[in-house]
Tab-separated table of C-alpha atoms in Angstrom:
chain	number	residue	atom	x	y	z
A	1	MET	CA	104.654	120.260	172.472
A	2	ALA	CA	105.770	122.760	175.121
A	3	ASP	CA	108.844	124.880	174.505
A	4	GLU	CA	110.629	122.925	177.256
A	5	ILE	CA	110.230	119.443	178.608
A	6	GLU	CA	111.011	118.182	182.090
A	7	ILE	CA	113.064	115.015	182.204
A	8	GLU	CA	114.781	112.792	184.753
A	9	GLN	CA	118.563	113.137	184.795
A	10	LYS	CA	119.053	109.396	184.370
A	11	GLU	CA	116.694	109.332	181.415
A	12	ILE	CA	118.430	112.153	179.536
A	13	GLU	CA	121.827	110.641	180.367
A	14	GLU	CA	120.834	107.319	178.804
A	15	LEU	CA	119.277	109.043	175.800
A	16	ALA	CA	122.379	111.225	175.304
A	17	LEU	CA	124.695	108.205	175.448
A	18	LYS	CA	122.540	106.447	172.870
A	19	ALA	CA	122.588	109.581	170.692
A	20	CYS	CA	126.398	109.701	170.803
A	21	ARG	CA	126.559	106.073	169.724
A	22	GLY	CA	124.006	106.809	167.005
A	23	ALA	CA	126.236	109.620	165.755
A	24	GLY	CA	129.179	107.191	165.574
A	25	ALA	CA	131.084	107.924	168.796
A	26	ASP	CA	132.856	105.143	170.654
A	27	GLU	CA	131.941	104.368	174.262
A	28	ALA	CA	134.780	106.325	175.893
A	29	SER	CA	134.056	109.466	173.875
A	30	ALA	CA	130.324	109.169	174.513
A	31	GLN	CA	130.751	108.813	178.271
A	32	ALA	CA	133.261	111.675	178.514
A	33	LEU	CA	130.972	114.010	176.572
A	34	VAL	CA	127.787	113.062	178.408
A	35	ASP	CA	129.452	113.463	181.823
A	36	ALA	CA	130.529	116.991	180.879
A	37	THR	CA	127.138	117.816	179.365
A	38	LEU	CA	125.286	116.726	182.496
A	39	SER	CA	127.671	118.775	184.624
A	40	ALA	CA	126.937	121.852	182.511
A	41	ALA	CA	123.198	121.187	182.708
A	42	ARG	CA	123.368	120.912	186.505
A	43	PHE	CA	125.801	123.707	187.305
A	44	GLY	CA	126.772	125.745	184.246
A	45	PRO	CA	124.932	127.898	181.722
A	46	ALA	CA	122.030	125.884	180.297
A	47	THR	CA	123.078	126.762	176.727
A	48	LEU	CA	126.373	124.926	177.238
A	49	GLY	CA	124.601	121.749	178.316
A	50	PHE	CA	122.345	119.792	175.994
A	51	PRO	CA	121.847	122.570	173.406
A	52	HIS	CA	125.601	122.584	172.759
A	53	MET	CA	125.647	118.786	172.707
A	54	VAL	CA	123.802	118.898	169.383
A	55	ASP	CA	126.893	120.588	167.902
A	56	TYR	CA	128.939	117.603	169.059
A	57	LEU	CA	126.470	115.092	167.637
A	58	ASN	CA	126.452	116.815	164.251
A	59	SER	CA	130.245	116.979	164.350
A	60	PHE	CA	130.605	113.272	165.135
A	61	ARG	CA	128.446	112.472	162.139
A	62	GLU	CA	130.008	115.029	159.779
A	63	GLY	CA	133.658	114.249	160.551
A	64	ARG	CA	134.694	117.234	162.648
A	65	ILE	CA	135.324	114.909	165.610
A	66	ASN	CA	137.255	111.652	165.523
A	67	CYS	CA	134.689	109.132	166.741
A	68	ALA	CA	137.284	106.632	167.997
A	69	PRO	CA	140.351	108.632	169.079
A	70	VAL	CA	143.402	107.296	170.869
A	71	PRO	CA	144.727	110.271	172.897
A	72	THR	CA	148.387	110.201	173.873
A	73	LEU	CA	150.005	111.726	176.948
A	74	THR	CA	153.636	112.756	177.419
A	75	ARG	CA	155.436	114.408	180.333
A	76	PRO	CA	158.292	116.674	179.210
A	77	TYR	CA	158.655	118.040	182.766
A	78	PRO	CA	157.619	116.497	186.108
A	79	ALA	CA	154.642	118.831	186.546
A	80	MET	CA	153.763	119.306	182.855
A	81	LEU	CA	151.449	116.881	181.061
A	82	VAL	CA	150.984	117.245	177.302
A	83	SER	CA	148.077	115.557	175.552
A	84	ASP	CA	147.279	114.990	171.898
A	85	ALA	CA	143.521	114.358	171.738
A	86	ASP	CA	143.776	112.667	168.325
A	87	GLY	CA	140.937	114.771	166.957
A	88	GLY	CA	138.489	113.617	169.636
A	89	VAL	CA	136.526	115.430	172.303
A	90	ALA	CA	138.617	117.510	174.702
A	91	GLN	CA	136.976	115.908	177.728
A	92	LEU	CA	138.317	112.426	176.915
A	93	GLY	CA	141.963	113.513	176.870
A	94	PHE	CA	141.419	115.289	180.191
A	95	ASP	CA	139.712	112.207	181.659
A	96	LEU	CA	142.648	109.984	180.747
A	97	ALA	CA	145.163	112.394	182.290
A	98	PHE	CA	143.120	113.407	185.339
A	99	SER	CA	144.725	111.150	187.956
A	100	ASP	CA	148.205	112.159	186.765
A	101	ILE	CA	147.259	115.858	186.948
A	102	VAL	CA	146.021	115.463	190.517
A	103	ASP	CA	149.063	113.441	191.595
A	104	ALA	CA	151.457	115.992	190.065
A	105	ALA	CA	149.680	118.941	191.715
A	106	ARG	CA	149.773	117.232	195.094
A	107	SER	CA	153.450	116.374	194.669
A	108	PHE	CA	154.734	119.681	193.290
A	109	GLY	CA	152.064	122.128	194.452
A	110	ILE	CA	151.140	122.886	190.844
A	111	ALA	CA	150.625	120.957	187.622
A	112	MET	CA	149.901	121.957	184.038
A	113	PHE	CA	147.846	119.965	181.562
A	114	THR	CA	147.971	121.244	178.009
A	115	GLN	CA	146.244	119.593	175.074
A	116	THR	CA	145.975	120.094	171.359
A	117	ASN	CA	144.165	118.447	168.462
A	118	SER	CA	140.722	118.292	170.078
A	119	TYR	CA	137.221	119.498	169.314
A	120	THR	CA	136.061	122.603	171.204
A	121	ALA	CA	136.004	122.195	174.983
A	122	GLY	CA	132.342	122.941	175.692
A	123	GLU	CA	131.636	124.298	179.171
A	124	LEU	CA	135.107	125.251	180.398
A	125	GLY	CA	133.942	125.402	184.016
A	126	TYR	CA	133.615	121.612	183.919
A	127	PHE	CA	137.391	121.166	183.962
A	128	VAL	CA	138.046	123.381	186.991
A	129	ARG	CA	134.924	122.065	188.748
A	130	ARG	CA	136.401	118.577	188.624
A	131	LEU	CA	139.652	119.827	190.126
A	132	ALA	CA	137.815	121.699	192.867
A	133	LYS	CA	135.947	118.525	193.750
A	134	VAL	CA	139.273	116.937	194.758
A	135	GLY	CA	140.447	120.043	196.604
A	136	LEU	CA	142.510	121.756	193.886
A	137	VAL	CA	142.396	125.325	192.617
A	138	GLY	CA	142.049	125.374	188.832
A	139	LEU	CA	142.561	127.773	185.945
A	140	ALA	CA	141.624	126.826	182.381
A	141	ALA	CA	141.806	128.495	178.979
A	142	THR	CA	140.785	127.387	175.488
A	143	ASN	CA	140.235	128.700	171.969
A	144	ALA	CA	138.251	127.823	168.836
A	145	ASN	CA	137.716	129.293	165.372
A	146	ALA	CA	137.953	133.074	164.952
A	147	MET	CA	134.667	134.914	165.475
A	148	VAL	CA	135.684	137.920	167.589
A	149	VAL	CA	137.225	141.165	166.357
A	150	SER	CA	139.828	143.005	168.403
A	151	LYS	CA	138.040	146.271	167.567
A	152	PRO	CA	135.069	147.352	165.439
A	153	GLY	CA	135.966	147.341	161.765
A	154	GLY	CA	138.785	144.845	162.171
A	155	PRO	CA	138.861	141.203	161.046
A	156	SER	CA	137.843	138.303	163.269
A	157	VAL	CA	141.068	137.158	164.938
A	158	PHE	CA	140.033	135.461	168.205
A	159	SER	CA	137.477	132.928	169.276
A	160	THR	CA	135.265	133.757	172.256
A	161	ASN	CA	138.361	132.537	174.164
A	162	PRO	CA	136.851	131.664	177.540
A	163	MET	CA	138.779	131.376	180.782
A	164	ALA	CA	137.556	129.487	183.847
A	165	PHE	CA	138.690	129.556	187.472
A	166	GLY	CA	137.705	127.257	190.309
A	167	PHE	CA	138.425	127.422	194.053
A	168	PRO	CA	137.282	124.675	196.447
A	169	LEU	CA	135.316	125.872	199.461
A	170	GLY	CA	135.181	122.688	201.490
A	171	GLU	CA	132.836	119.751	201.873
A	172	THR	CA	129.877	121.881	202.957
A	173	SER	CA	129.811	124.092	199.870
A	174	LEU	CA	129.941	124.016	196.121
A	175	PRO	CA	133.176	125.519	194.754
A	176	LEU	CA	133.583	129.041	193.470
A	177	ILE	CA	133.487	128.745	189.665
A	178	ILE	CA	134.097	131.674	187.326
A	179	ASP	CA	133.628	130.788	183.662
A	180	GLN	CA	133.334	133.574	181.133
A	181	ALA	CA	134.178	134.440	177.569
A	182	SER	CA	136.524	137.188	176.421
A	183	SER	CA	133.780	138.268	174.031
A	184	ALA	CA	130.841	140.420	175.110
A	185	THR	CA	128.753	137.242	175.170
A	186	ALA	CA	129.244	133.549	174.493
A	187	PHE	CA	128.665	132.359	170.929
A	188	VAL	CA	125.985	129.912	172.124
A	189	ASN	CA	123.911	132.873	173.329
A	190	ILE	CA	123.859	134.283	169.791
A	191	VAL	CA	122.830	130.870	168.446
A	192	ALA	CA	120.073	130.580	171.051
A	193	ALA	CA	118.748	134.072	170.255
A	194	ALA	CA	118.676	133.246	166.542
A	195	ALA	CA	116.832	129.984	167.184
A	196	GLU	CA	114.264	131.757	169.354
A	197	GLY	CA	113.877	134.742	167.031
A	198	ARG	CA	114.686	137.339	169.684
A	199	PRO	CA	117.011	140.356	169.385
A	200	ILE	CA	120.390	140.647	171.076
A	201	PRO	CA	121.647	143.709	172.995
A	202	LYS	CA	123.743	146.329	171.272
A	203	GLY	CA	127.442	145.909	171.912
A	204	TRP	CA	127.417	142.137	171.526
A	205	ALA	CA	128.052	141.752	167.803
A	206	LEU	CA	128.563	143.270	164.372
A	207	ASP	CA	126.987	142.454	161.011
A	208	THR	CA	128.935	141.691	157.834
A	209	ASN	CA	129.449	145.416	157.250
A	210	GLY	CA	131.008	145.926	160.675
A	211	ALA	CA	127.961	147.752	162.043
A	212	ASP	CA	126.511	147.086	165.486
A	213	THR	CA	123.511	144.783	165.195
A	214	GLU	CA	120.667	143.547	167.355
A	215	ASP	CA	119.797	140.819	164.816
A	216	PRO	CA	121.345	137.481	165.879
A	217	GLU	CA	121.144	136.111	162.316
A	218	LYS	CA	123.259	139.020	161.086
A	219	ALA	CA	125.598	138.491	164.031
A	220	LEU	CA	126.127	134.851	163.036
A	221	GLY	CA	127.265	136.085	159.632
A	222	GLY	CA	129.329	138.882	161.140
A	223	ALA	CA	131.476	138.899	164.267
A	224	LEU	CA	131.339	139.216	168.042
A	225	LEU	CA	132.835	142.085	170.008
A	226	PRO	CA	135.223	141.687	172.953
A	227	PHE	CA	133.899	142.728	176.332
A	228	GLY	CA	135.219	146.064	177.587
A	229	GLY	CA	136.828	147.073	174.301
A	230	ARG	CA	140.630	146.860	174.201
A	231	LYS	CA	140.838	145.324	177.671
A	232	GLY	CA	138.606	142.429	176.616
A	233	ALA	CA	140.686	141.978	173.474
A	234	ASN	CA	143.799	141.777	175.671
A	235	VAL	CA	142.149	139.036	177.731
A	236	ALA	CA	141.310	137.182	174.500
A	237	LEU	CA	144.966	137.426	173.485
A	238	LEU	CA	146.078	136.183	176.906
A	239	VAL	CA	143.756	133.166	176.566
A	240	GLU	CA	145.006	132.584	173.024
A	241	MET	CA	148.577	132.324	174.300
A	242	LEU	CA	147.640	130.084	177.222
A	243	SER	CA	145.655	127.703	175.044
A	244	ALA	CA	147.040	127.694	171.496
A	245	GLY	CA	150.427	129.093	172.519
A	246	LEU	CA	151.262	126.597	175.263
A	247	SER	CA	149.635	123.592	173.611
A	248	GLY	CA	151.095	124.205	170.159
A	249	GLY	CA	147.591	124.048	168.695
A	250	PRO	CA	146.295	126.260	165.887
A	251	TRP	CA	145.638	129.939	166.497
A	252	SER	CA	141.970	130.862	166.332
A	253	ILE	CA	142.482	132.660	163.035
A	254	ASP	CA	143.764	129.358	161.538
A	255	THR	CA	141.114	127.099	163.082
A	256	ALA	CA	138.308	125.441	161.124
A	257	ASP	CA	134.695	126.253	161.972
A	258	PHE	CA	133.468	123.847	164.651
A	259	ARG	CA	129.898	123.880	163.268
A	260	SER	CA	130.403	123.276	159.551
A	261	GLY	CA	132.576	121.412	157.059
A	262	SER	CA	134.515	118.223	157.693
A	263	THR	CA	137.828	119.654	158.957
A	264	ARG	CA	138.586	119.038	162.619
A	265	PRO	CA	139.167	122.228	164.653
A	266	ALA	CA	142.114	120.602	166.504
A	267	VAL	CA	142.170	123.398	169.090
A	268	GLY	CA	144.106	123.878	172.319
A	269	LEU	CA	143.228	123.637	175.998
A	270	THR	CA	145.400	124.411	179.006
A	271	VAL	CA	144.456	123.650	182.599
A	272	LEU	CA	146.503	124.591	185.668
A	273	ALA	CA	145.911	122.666	188.903
A	274	MET	CA	147.174	124.189	192.153
A	275	MET	CA	147.223	123.114	195.775
A	276	PRO	CA	145.563	125.683	198.081
A	277	GLY	CA	148.373	125.165	200.595
A	278	PRO	CA	148.876	122.548	203.314
A	279	PRO	CA	145.641	121.613	205.157
A	280	GLU	CA	146.909	123.110	208.418
A	281	HIS	CA	147.041	126.549	206.764
A	282	GLY	CA	143.264	126.550	206.385
A	283	ARG	CA	143.192	128.337	203.040
A	284	VAL	CA	139.984	126.605	201.896
A	285	ALA	CA	138.087	127.463	205.082
A	286	ARG	CA	139.371	131.035	204.887
A	287	ALA	CA	138.171	131.348	201.275
A	288	HIS	CA	134.790	129.891	202.229
A	289	ALA	CA	134.431	132.442	205.026
A	290	GLN	CA	135.285	135.257	202.602
A	291	THR	CA	132.663	134.147	200.062
A	292	ARG	CA	130.040	134.118	202.833
A	293	ARG	CA	131.185	137.574	203.901
A	294	LEU	CA	130.899	138.915	200.356
A	295	ALA	CA	127.531	137.235	199.833
A	296	GLY	CA	126.346	139.046	202.947
A	297	LEU	CA	127.244	142.281	201.173
A	298	ASP	CA	125.083	141.212	198.204
A	299	VAL	CA	128.045	140.192	196.040
A	300	TYR	CA	127.193	137.522	193.469
A	301	ILE	CA	129.447	134.476	193.968
A	302	PRO	CA	129.633	132.463	190.713
A	303	GLY	CA	128.971	128.769	191.136
A	304	ILE	CA	127.318	129.246	194.507
A	305	SER	CA	124.752	132.020	194.551
A	306	LYS	CA	122.121	130.306	192.391
A	307	SER	CA	122.969	126.658	193.067
A	308	GLU	CA	121.592	124.350	195.705
A	309	PHE	CA	123.769	122.428	198.141
A	310	PRO	CA	124.090	119.540	198.278
A	311	PRO	CA	123.471	119.252	194.533
A	312	SER	CA	120.692	116.868	193.533
A	313	HIS	CA	121.261	114.092	191.034
A	314	THR	CA	117.570	113.242	190.986
A	315	LYS	CA	116.055	116.679	190.370
A	316	LYS	CA	114.521	116.836	186.914
A	317	LEU	CA	116.154	118.959	184.218
A	318	MET	CA	114.445	121.330	181.811
A	319	ILE	CA	115.466	120.722	178.188
A	320	PRO	CA	114.306	122.800	175.185
A	321	ALA	CA	111.851	120.657	173.240
A	322	ALA	CA	113.678	121.160	169.933
A	323	ILE	CA	116.962	120.060	171.535
A	324	TYR	CA	115.327	116.983	173.045
A	325	GLU	CA	113.902	116.058	169.641
A	326	ALA	CA	117.297	116.490	167.962
A	327	ILE	CA	119.018	114.269	170.558
A	328	HIS	CA	116.211	111.728	170.305
A	329	ALA	CA	116.597	111.653	166.509
A	330	PHE	CA	120.294	110.795	166.819
A	331	ALA	CA	119.475	108.129	169.398
A	332	ALA	CA	116.924	106.653	166.997
A	333	GLY	CA	119.516	106.624	164.204
A	334	ARG	CA	117.610	108.935	161.909
A	335	SER	CA	119.740	110.097	158.973
A	336	ASP	CA	118.770	113.770	159.178
A	337	PRO	CA	118.230	114.720	162.839
A	338	LYS	CA	118.543	118.488	162.245
């Protein structure tokens, strides 16, 4: 079998839904996860699409995700929505609160959604992409278990702590989407390198002795480095406060591993939704014009530069063969799909 297979979007969507059910997830959780996974496969980093979905499937089966959660939503302030995901996928709690988030942002100019007690958020750009689709500016932050040191030689204290930003650019363009980790690279990139047996660049990770390593297997047993040294560590701390701090969820250093064991990570997620001003102010059109201006100066515009518009829902996707087989095994109900 080839290293990658080409598959229709509808076909992989149906297979992924069946795999979620095979792993024990209820219908709402399955649909929320598959919607986010397809969005990542279409627009985000490929590693955060179906390859990362296998982590979710294993976690459904092994107890790290509540397969039938009942998220709850409270509103301590008019523009603040607080969700408890009940140990389920982060996307489901966001789905259930989405209309309230949008209504609050349109009423007050800004709204905050903060959630705790969920599994890791997956592709963070998904959350701000959804807001941009309805004309809202978005900022999102989340954490997970500690795997990043603040400096070489120190203990792992942060997760990769990603932050995502989205700005709508009108009906004739995809939105600007910035989604990046506070670490030198995303954890899924280390996993992918290990699976493919290829080295990683220096400056990404440390081995168990705290030495720089180009071996992804040693990196998985060691720790990741923040990007840009102390400045990257400061960004990781900022994200930690936005996600775990505002949500009341566990700090990364206290969070269970999202890939092993049976303890739920129960991490935090915070999403801000903002109006780009009254329509007559033309802020969206102005931002669109600026992105075109920058692109003309050879500036890379995340979310736009390498994506087609309008996006196709019929274009086939490329899926790593091993990932396809793992998803297919869950869909078939095999007891050991790894």
